[in-house]
Structures are given as structure tokens and as C-alpha cells.
Coordinates of C-alpha atoms and ligand atoms in Angstrom, one line a residue:
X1 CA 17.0 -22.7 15.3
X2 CA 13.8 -21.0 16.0
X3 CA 11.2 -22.8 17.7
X4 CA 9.1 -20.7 19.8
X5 CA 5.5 -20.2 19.1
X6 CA 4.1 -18.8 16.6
X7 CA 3.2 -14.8 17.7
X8 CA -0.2 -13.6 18.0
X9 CA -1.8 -10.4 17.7
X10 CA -2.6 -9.3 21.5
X11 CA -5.9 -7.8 20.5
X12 CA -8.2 -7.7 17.7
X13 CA -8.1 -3.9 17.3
X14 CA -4.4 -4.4 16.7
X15 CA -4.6 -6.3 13.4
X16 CA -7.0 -4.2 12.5
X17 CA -5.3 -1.5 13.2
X18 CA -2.1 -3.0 11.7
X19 CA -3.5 -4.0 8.3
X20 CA -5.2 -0.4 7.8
X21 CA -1.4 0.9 8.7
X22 CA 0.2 -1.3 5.7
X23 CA -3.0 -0.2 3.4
X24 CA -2.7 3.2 4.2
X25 CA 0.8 5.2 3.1
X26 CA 2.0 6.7 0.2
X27 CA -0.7 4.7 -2.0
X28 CA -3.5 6.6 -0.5
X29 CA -1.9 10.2 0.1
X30 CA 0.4 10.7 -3.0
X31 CA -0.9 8.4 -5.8
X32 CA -4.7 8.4 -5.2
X33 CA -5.9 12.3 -5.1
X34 CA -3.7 12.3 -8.9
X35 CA -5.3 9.9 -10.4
X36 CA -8.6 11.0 -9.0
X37 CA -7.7 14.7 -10.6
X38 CA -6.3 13.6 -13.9
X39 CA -8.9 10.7 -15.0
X40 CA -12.1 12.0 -14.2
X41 CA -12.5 13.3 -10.8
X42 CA -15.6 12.0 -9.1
X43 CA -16.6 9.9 -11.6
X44 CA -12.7 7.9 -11.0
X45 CA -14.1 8.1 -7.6
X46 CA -16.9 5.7 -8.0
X47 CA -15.0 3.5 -10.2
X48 CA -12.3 3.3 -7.8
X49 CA -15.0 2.3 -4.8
X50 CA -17.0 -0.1 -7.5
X51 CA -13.2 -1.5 -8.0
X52 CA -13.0 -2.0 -4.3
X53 CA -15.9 -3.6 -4.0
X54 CA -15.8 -5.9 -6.7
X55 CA -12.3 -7.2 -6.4
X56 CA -10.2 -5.4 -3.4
X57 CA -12.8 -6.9 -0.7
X58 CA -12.9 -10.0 -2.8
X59 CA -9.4 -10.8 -2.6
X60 CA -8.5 -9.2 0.8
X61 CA -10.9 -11.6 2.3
X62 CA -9.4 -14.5 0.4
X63 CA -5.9 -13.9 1.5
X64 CA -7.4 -13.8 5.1
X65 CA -8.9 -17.3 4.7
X66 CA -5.3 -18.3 3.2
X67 CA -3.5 -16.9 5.9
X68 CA -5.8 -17.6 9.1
X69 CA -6.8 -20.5 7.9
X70 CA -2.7 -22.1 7.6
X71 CA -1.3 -19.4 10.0
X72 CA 1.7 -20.2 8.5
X73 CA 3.9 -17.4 6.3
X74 CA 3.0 -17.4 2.3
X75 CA 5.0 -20.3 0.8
X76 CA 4.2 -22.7 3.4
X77 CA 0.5 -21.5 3.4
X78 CA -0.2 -21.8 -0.1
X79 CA 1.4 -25.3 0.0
X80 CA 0.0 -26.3 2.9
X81 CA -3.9 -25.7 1.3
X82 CA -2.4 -26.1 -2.6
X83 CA 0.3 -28.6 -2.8
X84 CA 4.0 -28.0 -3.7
X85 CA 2.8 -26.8 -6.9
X86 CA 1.6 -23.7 -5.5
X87 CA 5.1 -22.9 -3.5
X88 CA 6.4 -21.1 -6.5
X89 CA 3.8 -18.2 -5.8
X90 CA 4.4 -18.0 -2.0
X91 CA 7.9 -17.4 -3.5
X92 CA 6.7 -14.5 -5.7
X93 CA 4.6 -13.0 -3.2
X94 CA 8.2 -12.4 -1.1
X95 CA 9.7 -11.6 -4.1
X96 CA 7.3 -9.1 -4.9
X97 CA 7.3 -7.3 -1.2
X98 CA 11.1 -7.8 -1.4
X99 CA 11.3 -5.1 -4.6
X100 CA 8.3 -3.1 -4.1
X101 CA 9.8 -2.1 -0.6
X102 CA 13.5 -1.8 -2.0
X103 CA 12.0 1.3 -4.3
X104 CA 9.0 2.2 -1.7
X105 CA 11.8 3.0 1.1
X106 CA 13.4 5.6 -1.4
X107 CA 10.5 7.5 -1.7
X108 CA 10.0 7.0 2.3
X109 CA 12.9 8.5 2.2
X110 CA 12.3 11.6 0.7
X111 CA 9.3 12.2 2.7
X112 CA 11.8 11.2 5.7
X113 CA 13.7 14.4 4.7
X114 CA 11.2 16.5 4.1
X115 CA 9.5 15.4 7.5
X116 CA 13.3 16.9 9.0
X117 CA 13.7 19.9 6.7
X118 CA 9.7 21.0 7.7
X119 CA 10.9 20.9 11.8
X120 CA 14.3 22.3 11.1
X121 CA 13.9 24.8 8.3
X122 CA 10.9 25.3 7.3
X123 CA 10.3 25.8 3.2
X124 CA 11.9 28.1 0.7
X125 CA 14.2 28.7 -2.2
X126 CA 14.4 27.1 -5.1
X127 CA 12.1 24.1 -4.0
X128 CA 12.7 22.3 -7.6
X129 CA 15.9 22.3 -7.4
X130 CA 15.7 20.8 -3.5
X131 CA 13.5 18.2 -4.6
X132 CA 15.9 17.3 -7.5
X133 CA 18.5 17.2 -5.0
X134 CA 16.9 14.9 -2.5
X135 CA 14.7 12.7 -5.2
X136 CA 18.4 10.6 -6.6
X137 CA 22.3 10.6 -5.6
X138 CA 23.8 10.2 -2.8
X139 CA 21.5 12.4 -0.3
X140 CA 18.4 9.9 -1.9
X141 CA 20.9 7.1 -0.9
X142 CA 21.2 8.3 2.3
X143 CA 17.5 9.0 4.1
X144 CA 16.9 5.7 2.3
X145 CA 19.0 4.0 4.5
X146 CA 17.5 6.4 7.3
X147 CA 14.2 5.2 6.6
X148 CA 15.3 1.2 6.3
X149 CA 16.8 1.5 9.5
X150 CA 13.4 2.6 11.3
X151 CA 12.0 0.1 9.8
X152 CA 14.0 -2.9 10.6
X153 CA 14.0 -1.6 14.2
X154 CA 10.1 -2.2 14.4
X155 CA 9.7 -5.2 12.4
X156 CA 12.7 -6.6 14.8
X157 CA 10.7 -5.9 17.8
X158 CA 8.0 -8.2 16.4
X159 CA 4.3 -8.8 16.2
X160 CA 3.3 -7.4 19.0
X161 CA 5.9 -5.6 20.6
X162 CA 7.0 -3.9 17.1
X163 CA 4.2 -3.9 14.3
X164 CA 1.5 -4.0 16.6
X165 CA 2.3 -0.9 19.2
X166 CA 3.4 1.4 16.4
X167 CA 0.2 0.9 14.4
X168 CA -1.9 1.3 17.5
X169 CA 0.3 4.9 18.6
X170 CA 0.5 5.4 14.8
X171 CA -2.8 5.2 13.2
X172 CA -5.1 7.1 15.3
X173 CA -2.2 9.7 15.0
X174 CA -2.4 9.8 11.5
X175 CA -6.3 10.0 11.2
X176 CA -5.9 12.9 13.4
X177 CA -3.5 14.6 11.3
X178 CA -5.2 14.3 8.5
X179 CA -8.8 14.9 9.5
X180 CA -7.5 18.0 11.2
X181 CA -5.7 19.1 8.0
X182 CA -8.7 18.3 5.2
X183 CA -11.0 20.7 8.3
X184 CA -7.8 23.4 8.1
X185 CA -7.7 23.0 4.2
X186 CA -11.5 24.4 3.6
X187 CA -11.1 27.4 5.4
X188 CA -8.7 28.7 2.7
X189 CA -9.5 31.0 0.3
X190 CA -8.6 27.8 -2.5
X191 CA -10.6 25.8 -1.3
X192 CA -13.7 26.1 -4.1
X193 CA -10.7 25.6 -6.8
X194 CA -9.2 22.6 -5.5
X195 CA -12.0 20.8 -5.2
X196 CA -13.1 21.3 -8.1
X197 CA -9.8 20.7 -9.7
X198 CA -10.0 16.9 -7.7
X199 CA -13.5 16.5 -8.3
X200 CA -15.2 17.5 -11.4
X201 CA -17.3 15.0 -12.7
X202 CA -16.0 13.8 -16.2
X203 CA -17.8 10.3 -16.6
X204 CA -16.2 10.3 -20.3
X205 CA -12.8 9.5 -19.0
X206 CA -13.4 6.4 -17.2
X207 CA -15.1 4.7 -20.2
X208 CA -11.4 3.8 -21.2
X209 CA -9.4 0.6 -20.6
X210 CA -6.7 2.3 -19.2
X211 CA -8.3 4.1 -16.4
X212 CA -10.1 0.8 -15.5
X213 CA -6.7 -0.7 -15.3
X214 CA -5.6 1.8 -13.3
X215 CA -8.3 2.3 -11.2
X216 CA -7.7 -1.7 -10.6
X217 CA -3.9 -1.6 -9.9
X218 CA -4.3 1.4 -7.5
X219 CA -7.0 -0.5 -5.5
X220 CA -4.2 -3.6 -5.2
X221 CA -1.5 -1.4 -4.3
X222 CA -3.3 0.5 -1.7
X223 CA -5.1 -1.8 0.0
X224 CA -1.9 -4.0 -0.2
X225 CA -3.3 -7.0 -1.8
X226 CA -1.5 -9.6 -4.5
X227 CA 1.7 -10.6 -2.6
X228 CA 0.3 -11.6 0.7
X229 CA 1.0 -8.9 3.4
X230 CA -2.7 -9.6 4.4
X231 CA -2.1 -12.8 4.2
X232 CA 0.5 -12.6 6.5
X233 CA -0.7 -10.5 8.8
X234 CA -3.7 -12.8 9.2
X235 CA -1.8 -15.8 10.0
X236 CA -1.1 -14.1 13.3
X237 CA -4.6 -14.0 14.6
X238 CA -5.1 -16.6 17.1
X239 CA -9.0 -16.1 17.5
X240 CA -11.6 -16.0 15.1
X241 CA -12.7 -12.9 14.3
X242 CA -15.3 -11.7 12.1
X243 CA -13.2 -11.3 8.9
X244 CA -15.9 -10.2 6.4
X245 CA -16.4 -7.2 8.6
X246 CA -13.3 -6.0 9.3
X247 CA -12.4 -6.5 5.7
X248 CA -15.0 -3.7 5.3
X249 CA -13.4 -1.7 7.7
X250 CA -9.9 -1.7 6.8
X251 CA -11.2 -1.1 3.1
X252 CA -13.0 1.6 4.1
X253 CA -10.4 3.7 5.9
X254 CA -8.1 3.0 3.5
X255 CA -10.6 4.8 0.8
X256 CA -11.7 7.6 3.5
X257 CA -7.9 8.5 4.4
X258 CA -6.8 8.6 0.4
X259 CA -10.8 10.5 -0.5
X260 CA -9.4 12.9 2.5
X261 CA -6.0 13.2 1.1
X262 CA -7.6 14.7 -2.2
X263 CA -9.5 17.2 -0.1
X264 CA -6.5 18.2 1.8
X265 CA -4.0 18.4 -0.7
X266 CA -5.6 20.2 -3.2
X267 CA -7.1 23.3 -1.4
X268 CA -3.4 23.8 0.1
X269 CA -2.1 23.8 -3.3
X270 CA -4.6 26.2 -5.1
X271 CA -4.2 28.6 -2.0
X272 CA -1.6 30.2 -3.3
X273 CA -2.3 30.1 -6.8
X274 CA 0.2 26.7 -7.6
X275 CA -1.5 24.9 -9.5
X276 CA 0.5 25.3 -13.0
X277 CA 3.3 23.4 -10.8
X278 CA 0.1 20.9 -9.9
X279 CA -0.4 19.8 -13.9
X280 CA 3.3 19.6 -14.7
X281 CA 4.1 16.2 -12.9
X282 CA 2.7 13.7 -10.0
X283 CA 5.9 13.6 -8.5
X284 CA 6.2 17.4 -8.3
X285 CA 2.9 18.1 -6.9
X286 CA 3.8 16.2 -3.9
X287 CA 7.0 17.7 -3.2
X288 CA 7.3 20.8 -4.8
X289 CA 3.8 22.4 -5.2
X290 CA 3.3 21.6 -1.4
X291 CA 6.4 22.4 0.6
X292 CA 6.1 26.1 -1.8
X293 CA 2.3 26.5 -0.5
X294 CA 3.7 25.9 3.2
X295 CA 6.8 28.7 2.8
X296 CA 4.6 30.8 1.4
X297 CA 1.6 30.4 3.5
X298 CA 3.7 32.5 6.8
X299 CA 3.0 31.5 10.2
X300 CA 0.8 29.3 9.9
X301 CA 2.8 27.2 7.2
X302 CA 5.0 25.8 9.2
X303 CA 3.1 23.5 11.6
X304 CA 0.9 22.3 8.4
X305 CA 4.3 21.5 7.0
X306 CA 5.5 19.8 9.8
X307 CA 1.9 17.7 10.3
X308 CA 1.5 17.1 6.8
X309 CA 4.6 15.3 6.3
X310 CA 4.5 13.8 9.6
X311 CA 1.3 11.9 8.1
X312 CA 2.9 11.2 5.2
X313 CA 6.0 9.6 6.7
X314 CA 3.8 7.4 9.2
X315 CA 2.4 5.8 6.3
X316 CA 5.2 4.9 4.7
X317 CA 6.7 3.7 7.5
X318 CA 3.1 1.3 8.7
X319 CA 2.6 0.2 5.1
X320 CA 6.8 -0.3 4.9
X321 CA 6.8 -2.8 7.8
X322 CA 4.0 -4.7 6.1
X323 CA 6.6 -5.3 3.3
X324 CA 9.2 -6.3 5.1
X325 CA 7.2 -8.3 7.6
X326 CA 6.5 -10.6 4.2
X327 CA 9.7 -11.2 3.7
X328 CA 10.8 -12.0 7.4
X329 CA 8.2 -14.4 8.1
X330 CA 8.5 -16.2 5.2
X331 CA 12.2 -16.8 6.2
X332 CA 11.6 -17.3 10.1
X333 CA 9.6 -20.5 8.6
X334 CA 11.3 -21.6 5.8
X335 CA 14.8 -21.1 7.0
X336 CA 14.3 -21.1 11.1
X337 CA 16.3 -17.8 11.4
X338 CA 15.6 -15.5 14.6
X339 CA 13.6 -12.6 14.1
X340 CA 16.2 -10.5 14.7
X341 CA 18.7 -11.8 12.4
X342 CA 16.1 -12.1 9.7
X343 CA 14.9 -8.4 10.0
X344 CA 18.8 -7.5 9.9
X345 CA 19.5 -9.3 6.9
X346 CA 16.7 -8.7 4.6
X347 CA 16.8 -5.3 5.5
X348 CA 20.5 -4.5 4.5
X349 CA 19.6 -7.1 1.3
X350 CA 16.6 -4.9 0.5
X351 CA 18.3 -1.8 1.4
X352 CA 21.1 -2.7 -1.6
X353 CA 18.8 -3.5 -3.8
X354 CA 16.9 -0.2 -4.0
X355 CA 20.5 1.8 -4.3
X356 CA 19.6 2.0 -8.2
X357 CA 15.8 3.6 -7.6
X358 CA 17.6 6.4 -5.0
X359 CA 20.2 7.2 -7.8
X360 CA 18.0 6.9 -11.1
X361 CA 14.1 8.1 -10.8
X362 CA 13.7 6.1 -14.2
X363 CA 14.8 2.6 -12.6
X364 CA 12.5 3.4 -9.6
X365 CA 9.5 3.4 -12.5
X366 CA 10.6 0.4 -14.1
X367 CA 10.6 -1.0 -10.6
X368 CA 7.3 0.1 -9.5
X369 CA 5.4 -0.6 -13.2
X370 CA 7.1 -4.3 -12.7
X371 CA 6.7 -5.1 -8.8
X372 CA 4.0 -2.7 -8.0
X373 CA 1.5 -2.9 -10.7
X374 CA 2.8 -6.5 -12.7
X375 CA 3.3 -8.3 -9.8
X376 CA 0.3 -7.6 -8.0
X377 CA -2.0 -8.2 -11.3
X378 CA -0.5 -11.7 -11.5
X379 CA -0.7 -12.3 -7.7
X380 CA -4.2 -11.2 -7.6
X381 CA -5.3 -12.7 -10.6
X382 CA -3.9 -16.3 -8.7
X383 CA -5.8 -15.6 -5.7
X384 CA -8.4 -15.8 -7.2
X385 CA -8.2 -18.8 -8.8
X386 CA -6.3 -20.5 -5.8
X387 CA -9.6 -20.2 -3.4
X388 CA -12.1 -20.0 -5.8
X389 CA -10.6 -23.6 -6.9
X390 CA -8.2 -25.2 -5.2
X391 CA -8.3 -24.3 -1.4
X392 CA -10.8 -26.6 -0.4
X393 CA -13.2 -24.9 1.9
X394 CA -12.8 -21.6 2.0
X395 CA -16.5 -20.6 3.1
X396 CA -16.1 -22.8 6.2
X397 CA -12.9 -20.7 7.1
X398 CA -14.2 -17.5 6.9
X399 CA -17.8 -18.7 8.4
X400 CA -16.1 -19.1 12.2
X401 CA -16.2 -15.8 13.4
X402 CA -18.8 -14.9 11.0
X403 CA -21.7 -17.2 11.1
X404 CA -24.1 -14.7 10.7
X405 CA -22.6 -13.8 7.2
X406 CA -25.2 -15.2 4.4
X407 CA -23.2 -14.2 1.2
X408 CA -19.9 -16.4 1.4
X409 CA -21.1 -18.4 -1.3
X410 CA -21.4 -15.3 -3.5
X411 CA -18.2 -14.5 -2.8
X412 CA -16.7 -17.4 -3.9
X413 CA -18.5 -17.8 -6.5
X414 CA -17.2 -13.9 -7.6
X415 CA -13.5 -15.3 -6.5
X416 CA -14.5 -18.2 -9.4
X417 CA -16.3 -16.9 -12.2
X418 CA -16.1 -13.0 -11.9
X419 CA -12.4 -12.1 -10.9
X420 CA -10.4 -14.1 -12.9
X421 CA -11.6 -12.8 -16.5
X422 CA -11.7 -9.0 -15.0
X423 CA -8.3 -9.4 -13.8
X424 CA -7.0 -11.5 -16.8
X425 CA -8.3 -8.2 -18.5
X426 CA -6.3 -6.0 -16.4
X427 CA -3.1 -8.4 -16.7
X428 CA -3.0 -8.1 -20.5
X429 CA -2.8 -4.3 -20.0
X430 CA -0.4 -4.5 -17.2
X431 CA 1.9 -6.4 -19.7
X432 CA 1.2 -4.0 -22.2
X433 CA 2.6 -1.2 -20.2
X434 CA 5.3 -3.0 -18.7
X435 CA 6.9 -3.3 -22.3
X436 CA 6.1 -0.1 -23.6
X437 CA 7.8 1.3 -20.1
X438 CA 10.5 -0.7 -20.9
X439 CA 10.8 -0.2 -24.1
X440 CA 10.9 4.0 -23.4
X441 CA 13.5 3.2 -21.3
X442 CA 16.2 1.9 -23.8
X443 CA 14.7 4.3 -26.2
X444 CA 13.2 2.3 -28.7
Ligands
LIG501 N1 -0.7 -0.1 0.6 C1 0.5 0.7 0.7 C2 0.3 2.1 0.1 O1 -0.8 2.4 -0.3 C3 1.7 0.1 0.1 C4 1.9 -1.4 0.4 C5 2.1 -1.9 1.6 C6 1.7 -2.4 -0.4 N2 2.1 -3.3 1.6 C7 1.9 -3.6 0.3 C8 1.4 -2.5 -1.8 C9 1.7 -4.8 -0.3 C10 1.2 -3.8 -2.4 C11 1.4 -4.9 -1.6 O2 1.1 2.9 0.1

């Protein structure tokens, strides 16, 4: 049995600093700067920030009311404000961080070996054929497990003896890092290139349902909204703090890292005259492009290496224990398991159950398109509607802490009338690509 209190966040700065650390990982370093580059540039910028605006901050403040509000884990909070009819989306919310971790640890996991071979070896060879050999088989299978293991040490440790100190050591770390390396980045002799291969301004290319449905799903997945993580993370606060604000500052570093990620990544790359490996895949440019740049750039190359996948790996690993936190707290509270022997045995079950994405880079898609885009457009889309509608008084929640804050009633009012069609928008497309992805798959 399991009855000690419920844990708390020692300090305000540390849930801050915790929810930037699960918003902030590969979402922000690897996805964002692509689809920045191939849909537009600038102009995807301001329709990613306008996406932010209009429905990230919307719904990351909602799952704080959820989760503050009940501090209880998902299931129990959404039935504790919903009824039992609502239990069946706490249940999909673990669901949800269950797979998207299962295929997020494998690519963890590359950057995990990459993070060793930059210290140990530095870069060169045949980097494509590296990259084929650590992206599936058994050497994916194995930093996977590396990478599950670090995880379900710190989530083990708990709130605030786990998730808490790593993001606080963490964080600042990796806005260091990356600060440091976007300052490095425009002293090269690339730099003018890169930029403008990230940010030319094609305002033609966003006026296209698919880049507004991307441009939605990325702003979900990177600021970790749809399946509760913030929700959970918020049930831990024991004061009330001023949520609408630091909403706008964990959104906000969350765009500045992945805006900075673009101006790091991109430079490097153009440097050395890569960028034909740049337009050939997403996955490539990450780790193949990059890891050539650094062998190739001499001396210098191999701290940059070595920092640059340090970063990357720290994200994985703060926005990692975000997903697995789900998933333990919802069993510490529904089934009374210790923390310990909840962390062990989710982790091993989630650990098995993304042994198909580290052997098969096509089941990884499928898994992403289905947990990490589908999932999140229906658990989104629910928000919405659950405290627009049914929680019954949101505004009063989120007022203590904030009673300065004159727009709440604008914001639910968004959460009721503005959300839910946008989003239902976005769903039908979601679908839409989830079949066709499937479909490709079995090669119909
Ligand atoms: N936001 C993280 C990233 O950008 C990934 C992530 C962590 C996530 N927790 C989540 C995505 C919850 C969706 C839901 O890499």
C-alpha cells in the first residue's frame, strides 16, 4: 500500500523548471528548425507562435486548472471534476505517454550513442552507414534500454529528489549549451546560408491545410500538451502560483530554445558545404549532416560535437521523464504501488514495447503519426471541451494565484467556442494522415 502524502514541488522555480524540461527535447531541437525550413521559413514561424498562442497557451493552462485544481494523477482528476464518464480519457492520456515514450526512448537512444561516440571518438567515416547502424537492430535495441534505464532511475527518485533536481542542474545547462552554440554558429563562414536556408520568408506555403495542421501538432507535441504531462506535473504544486504567467514562460522558452535550435543547426551544417545531405531527409540532417560538419570542422569540432549532443540528450531525457512520470502516477493512485516498483515496472513494460520502433524505423512512424500527432489531436481537442464545459469553475481555479489576471473569461470562452472547431479541423486531417501512413505501410 502506498499512503504517504501526496509530493510537492519544493519550490516554484522547480515546476517551472520541470515543465520547460518535458516541453523542451527532441520536439524543439530536431523536429522544429525542419519544419520551419521546409514549409515556409519565417512565415512557418509566425504561424507556429500564432499556433501557440491561440491554442498551446489555451490548453496548457487548462490542464493546469485540471491538474492543480484535483491534484490528483489524470484518470482520477478528470473524474474527480467530470464524472466516471470522463475516466476513459485519463486512461488514454497514459496510454498515450505510455507509446509516445516507448518510440521517443529509441530515438533518445540514438542521440545517447552519439552523445558517447562524440566524447570517445569523435566523427568520421562513412557517417550514413553509422547512422544506419545505430538508427534499428540490435545496437538501436540496446542504447534504448541505455536510455530507459536513466530514466527510470530519476523518475524512481521522485518529485523532488528525482524530476525536480535534474531539471533544475539540467535546464540552465542546456540553455547554456545552446545559447553558447547558436553565438559559436554565426561566426562561421555559413552562417548567411543557413539562415537563410531556415528562414526565408515564403508566406505562400503556409496558406495550406497541411502546414496548419502541422504547425498545430508540432505546437502539442512540443509543448507536451494532449495527454496530461502538464496536468500531472501541476497536480504537485502545493501553493498557488500564478499559472497564466508561467504558462507564458514555459511557452516561451520552449519556442526560444527550438527558434535557437534553427539558428544553431543550420549555420553548422552549411559550413562545410552539406547541405545536399540537409534536403535529402529530416532524420539524416540530424544525424548525418551534423556529426560530418563536426569531423570535418578539426579542432574545434569536437567539443561542438560533444556540447551539441549533450543538449540534445538532456532533452530527451527532461521531456522522457515527463512521459513516464504520466504513467507512474497514474498507477501510484489507481493501483497504490510504491514509486519505486511503479517506475520499475512501467519502465521494463515500456521498454518492450518500443523493441519494434528500435528494429523497424517504419513502425517508429506509424507509432509517432498514431500516439504523437493522433493522440494528442483527440486529447487536445477534449480538453477543450472538458473545461470549457464540464469542469465547473475553471476561472475560479486559475484566479488564486492570479487575481490580477482580467482575461480568464476570454480564455474560456476561446477553450468553448474557438478551440474545439480549429482542432476538430486539425483532427480530420490527423485521421487523414494516419490512414494514408498506414495504408503506405502495407503498400496499398
Ligand atoms: N515536448 C517534448 C519534445 O518536444 C516531448 C514530450 C514530452 C511530449 N512529454 C510529452 C509530447 C507529452 C507530447 C506529450 O520533445
Amino acid at each position: 500500500m502506498n499512503d504517504a502524502p501526496r509530493e510537492q514541488w519544493a519550490s516554484r522555480m522547480g515546476f517551472v523548471l520541470a515543465a520547460v524540461g518535458s516541453a523542451v527535447g527532441l520536439g524543439n531541437m530536431w523536429r522544429f528548425p525542419y519544419f520551419a525550413a521546409e514549409n515556409g521559413g519565417a512565415a512557418f514561424v509566425f504561424l507556429y507562435l500564432l499556433m501557440v498562442a491561440l491554442v498551446g497557451l489555451p490548453i496548457m493552462l487548462a490542464e493546469f486548472a485540471i491538474g492543480r485544481g484535483s491534484k490528483k494523477s489524470p484518470i482520477q482528476a478528470l473524474e474527480y471534476f467530470g464524472g466516471p464518464a470522463w475516466k476513459p480519457l485519463g486512461v488514454l492520456f497514459v496510454l498515450g505517454g505510455f507509446l509516445i515514450l516507448s518510440y521517443y526512448a529509441v530515438v533518445a537512444g540514438w542521440t545517447l550513442r552519439y552523445a558517447w561516440q562524440a566524447v570517445v571518438a569523435g566523427f568520421g567515416g562513412d557517417l550514413g552507414a553509422f547512422f544506419g547502424q545505430a538508427a534499428s537492430g540490435p545496437d538501436a535495441v540496446g542504447w534504448h534500454i541505455a536510455f530507459m534505464l536513466v530514466t527510470v532511475t530519476i523518475v524512481a527518485g521522485g518529485i523532488r529528489g528525482g524530476i525536480e533536481r535534474s531539471a533544475v542542474i539540467l535546464m540552465p545547462l542546456l540553455f547554456f549549451i545552446v545559447v553558447g552554440l547558436a553565438i559559436f554558429a554565426a561566426t562561421l563562414p555559413g552562417a548567411g546560408a543557413g539562415y537563410a536556408f531556415y528562414l526565408k520568408m515564403d508566406f505562400s506555403a503556409i496558406l495550406s491545410f497541411r502546414v496548419l495542421t502541422e504547425a498545430t501538432s508540432q505546437a502539442f507535441f512540443s509543448l507536451s500538451l494532449g495527454m496530461g504531462a502538464m496536468l500531472t506535473y501541476s497536480s504537485y504544486l502545493s501553493r498557488d502560483d500564478n499559472m497564466p504567467r508561467e504558462s507564458v514562460i514555459i511557452a516561451g522558452s520552449d519556442f526560444l530554445i527550438a527558434f535557437l535550435a534553427g539558428l544553431m543547426v543550420f549555420p553548422l551544417i552549411f559550413a562545410l558545404g552539406l547541405a545536399g545531405d540537409v534536403s535529402e531527409d529530416q532524420i539524416g540532417a540530424l544525424f548525418i549532416a551534423l556529426p560530418g560538419a563536426f569531423g570535418e570542422m578539426g579542432a574545434v569540432g569536437r567539443p561542438v560535437g560533444i556540447l551539441f549532443f549533450f543538449a540534445l540528450l538532456v532533452g530527451a531525457l527532461t521531456s522522457a521523464i515527463s512521459l513516464l512520470e504520466v504513467v507512474v502516477s497514474a498507477i501510484i493512485d489507481n493501483w497504490s504501488w510504491p514509486r519505486r516498483r511503479a517506475a520499475l515496472v512501467m519502465g521494463v513494460l515500456i521498454t518492450l514495447a518500443g523493441i519494434p520502433s528500435a528494429l523497424n524505423t517504419n513502425v517508429l512512424g506509424v507509432v509517432d503519426q498514431i500516439a504523437g500527432n493522433l493522440i494528442l489531436a483527440v486529447g487536445a481537442l477534449s480538453l477543450a471541451i472538458f473545461v470549457g464545459w464540464v469542469m465547473p469553475d475553471p476561472i475560479g481555479e486559475v484566479r488564486k494565484g492570479a487575481e490580477g489576471v482580467r482575461w480568464l473569461p476570454v480564455w474560456r470562452a476561446f477553450l468553448r467556442y474557438a478551440v474545439p472547431p480549429l482542432l476538430t479541423v486539425i483532427l480530420y486531417f490527423s485521421v487523414r494522415s494516419t490512414i494514408g501512413m498506414i495504408r503506405g505501410l502495407f503498400g496499398g
